[in-house]
Amino acid sequence: MALMLIQLNELVVVVLSLAGKVAITAAFQLIWAYTSELYPTKVRSLALGEANFLARLGSLCSPYINDLLGEVVVWGPSALFGLVSLVAAALALILPETRHSDLQ
């Protein structure tokens, strides 16, 4: 979002964008390990399947959100995606299974 508001050198924008893509790829790989530890063993496979379905649904909707909201406000899609990510992280931290415990 800041890259859209501040006029920077094109090389800086490309480097920061690629660094963001690397971070997204790393987070995607960590999600599988972290998500499997969130759920009890009895419902783990069902919960992982549902979480994967909702993740794919979100990735299906994101281009439309980007196109529609991006026409209204340039920084809107980035702000919305960032806010949703922060809310999801905050909700995962207050789950009873993960509250006050370290990931093994």
Coordinates of C-alpha atoms in Angstrom, one line a residue:
M1 CA 0.0 0.0 0.0
A2 CA 2.8 2.4 0.8
L3 CA 4.5 1.7 -2.6
M4 CA 1.3 2.9 -4.3
L5 CA 1.2 6.2 -2.3
I6 CA 4.9 7.1 -2.4
Q7 CA 6.6 7.6 -5.7
L8 CA 9.8 5.5 -5.5
N9 CA 12.4 4.3 -8.0
E10 CA 11.1 1.5 -10.2
L11 CA 13.9 -0.9 -9.2
V12 CA 13.0 -0.4 -5.5
V13 CA 9.4 -1.2 -6.2
V14 CA 10.3 -4.4 -8.1
V15 CA 12.7 -5.5 -5.3
L16 CA 10.2 -4.9 -2.5
S17 CA 7.4 -6.6 -4.5
L18 CA 9.6 -9.7 -5.1
A19 CA 10.5 -9.7 -1.4
G20 CA 6.8 -9.7 -0.6
K21 CA 6.3 -12.6 -2.9
V22 CA 9.0 -14.6 -1.2
A23 CA 7.5 -13.8 2.2
I24 CA 4.0 -15.0 1.0
T25 CA 5.5 -18.2 -0.3
A26 CA 7.3 -18.9 3.0
A27 CA 4.1 -18.1 5.0
F28 CA 2.1 -20.5 2.8
Q29 CA 4.5 -23.3 3.6
L30 CA 4.4 -22.6 7.3
I31 CA 0.6 -22.5 7.3
W32 CA 0.4 -26.2 6.7
A33 CA 2.6 -27.1 9.7
Y34 CA 0.9 -24.5 12.0
T35 CA -2.7 -25.3 11.0
S36 CA -2.2 -29.0 11.6
E37 CA -1.2 -28.3 15.1
L38 CA -4.2 -26.1 15.8
Y39 CA -6.8 -28.9 15.6
P40 CA -7.3 -32.0 17.7
T41 CA -6.3 -35.3 16.1
K42 CA -9.9 -36.5 15.7
V43 CA -10.9 -33.6 13.4
R44 CA -7.5 -32.7 11.9
S45 CA -8.0 -34.0 8.4
L46 CA -11.5 -32.5 8.1
A47 CA -10.4 -29.2 9.5
L48 CA -7.4 -29.0 7.2
G49 CA -9.7 -29.7 4.2
E50 CA -12.1 -27.0 5.2
A51 CA -9.3 -24.5 5.8
N52 CA -7.8 -25.4 2.4
F53 CA -11.2 -24.9 0.8
L54 CA -11.7 -21.5 2.4
A55 CA -8.2 -20.5 1.4
R56 CA -8.8 -21.4 -2.2
L57 CA -12.1 -19.5 -2.1
G58 CA -10.3 -16.4 -0.9
S59 CA -7.7 -16.7 -3.6
L60 CA -10.5 -17.1 -6.2
C61 CA -12.2 -13.9 -4.9
S62 CA -9.1 -11.7 -4.5
P63 CA -8.7 -10.7 -8.2
Y64 CA -12.3 -9.5 -8.2
I65 CA -11.8 -7.5 -5.0
N66 CA -8.6 -6.0 -6.4
D67 CA -10.4 -5.0 -9.6
L68 CA -13.6 -3.6 -8.1
L69 CA -12.1 -1.9 -5.0
G70 CA -9.0 -0.8 -6.8
E71 CA -11.2 1.3 -9.1
V72 CA -12.7 3.1 -6.2
V73 CA -9.6 3.6 -4.0
V74 CA -6.1 2.7 -5.2
W75 CA -4.8 1.6 -1.8
G76 CA -8.1 -0.1 -0.8
P77 CA -7.3 -3.7 -1.8
S78 CA -3.9 -3.7 -0.1
A79 CA -5.5 -2.3 3.1
L80 CA -8.3 -4.8 3.0
F81 CA -6.0 -7.8 2.5
G82 CA -3.7 -6.6 5.2
L83 CA -6.5 -6.0 7.7
V84 CA -8.0 -9.5 7.0
S85 CA -4.6 -11.1 7.5
L86 CA -4.0 -9.2 10.8
V87 CA -7.5 -10.2 12.1
A88 CA -6.9 -13.9 11.2
A89 CA -3.5 -13.8 13.0
A90 CA -5.1 -12.2 16.1
L91 CA -7.9 -14.8 16.1
A92 CA -5.4 -17.7 15.8
L93 CA -3.5 -16.4 18.8
I94 CA -6.6 -16.5 21.1
L95 CA -7.6 -20.0 20.3
P96 CA -7.7 -22.2 23.5
E97 CA -5.3 -24.7 21.9
T98 CA -2.6 -22.1 21.2
R99 CA -3.1 -19.7 24.0
H100 CA 0.1 -19.4 26.2
S101 CA 1.8 -22.4 24.5
D102 CA 4.7 -22.6 22.1
L103 CA 4.6 -24.4 18.8
Q104 CA 6.6 -27.6 19.0

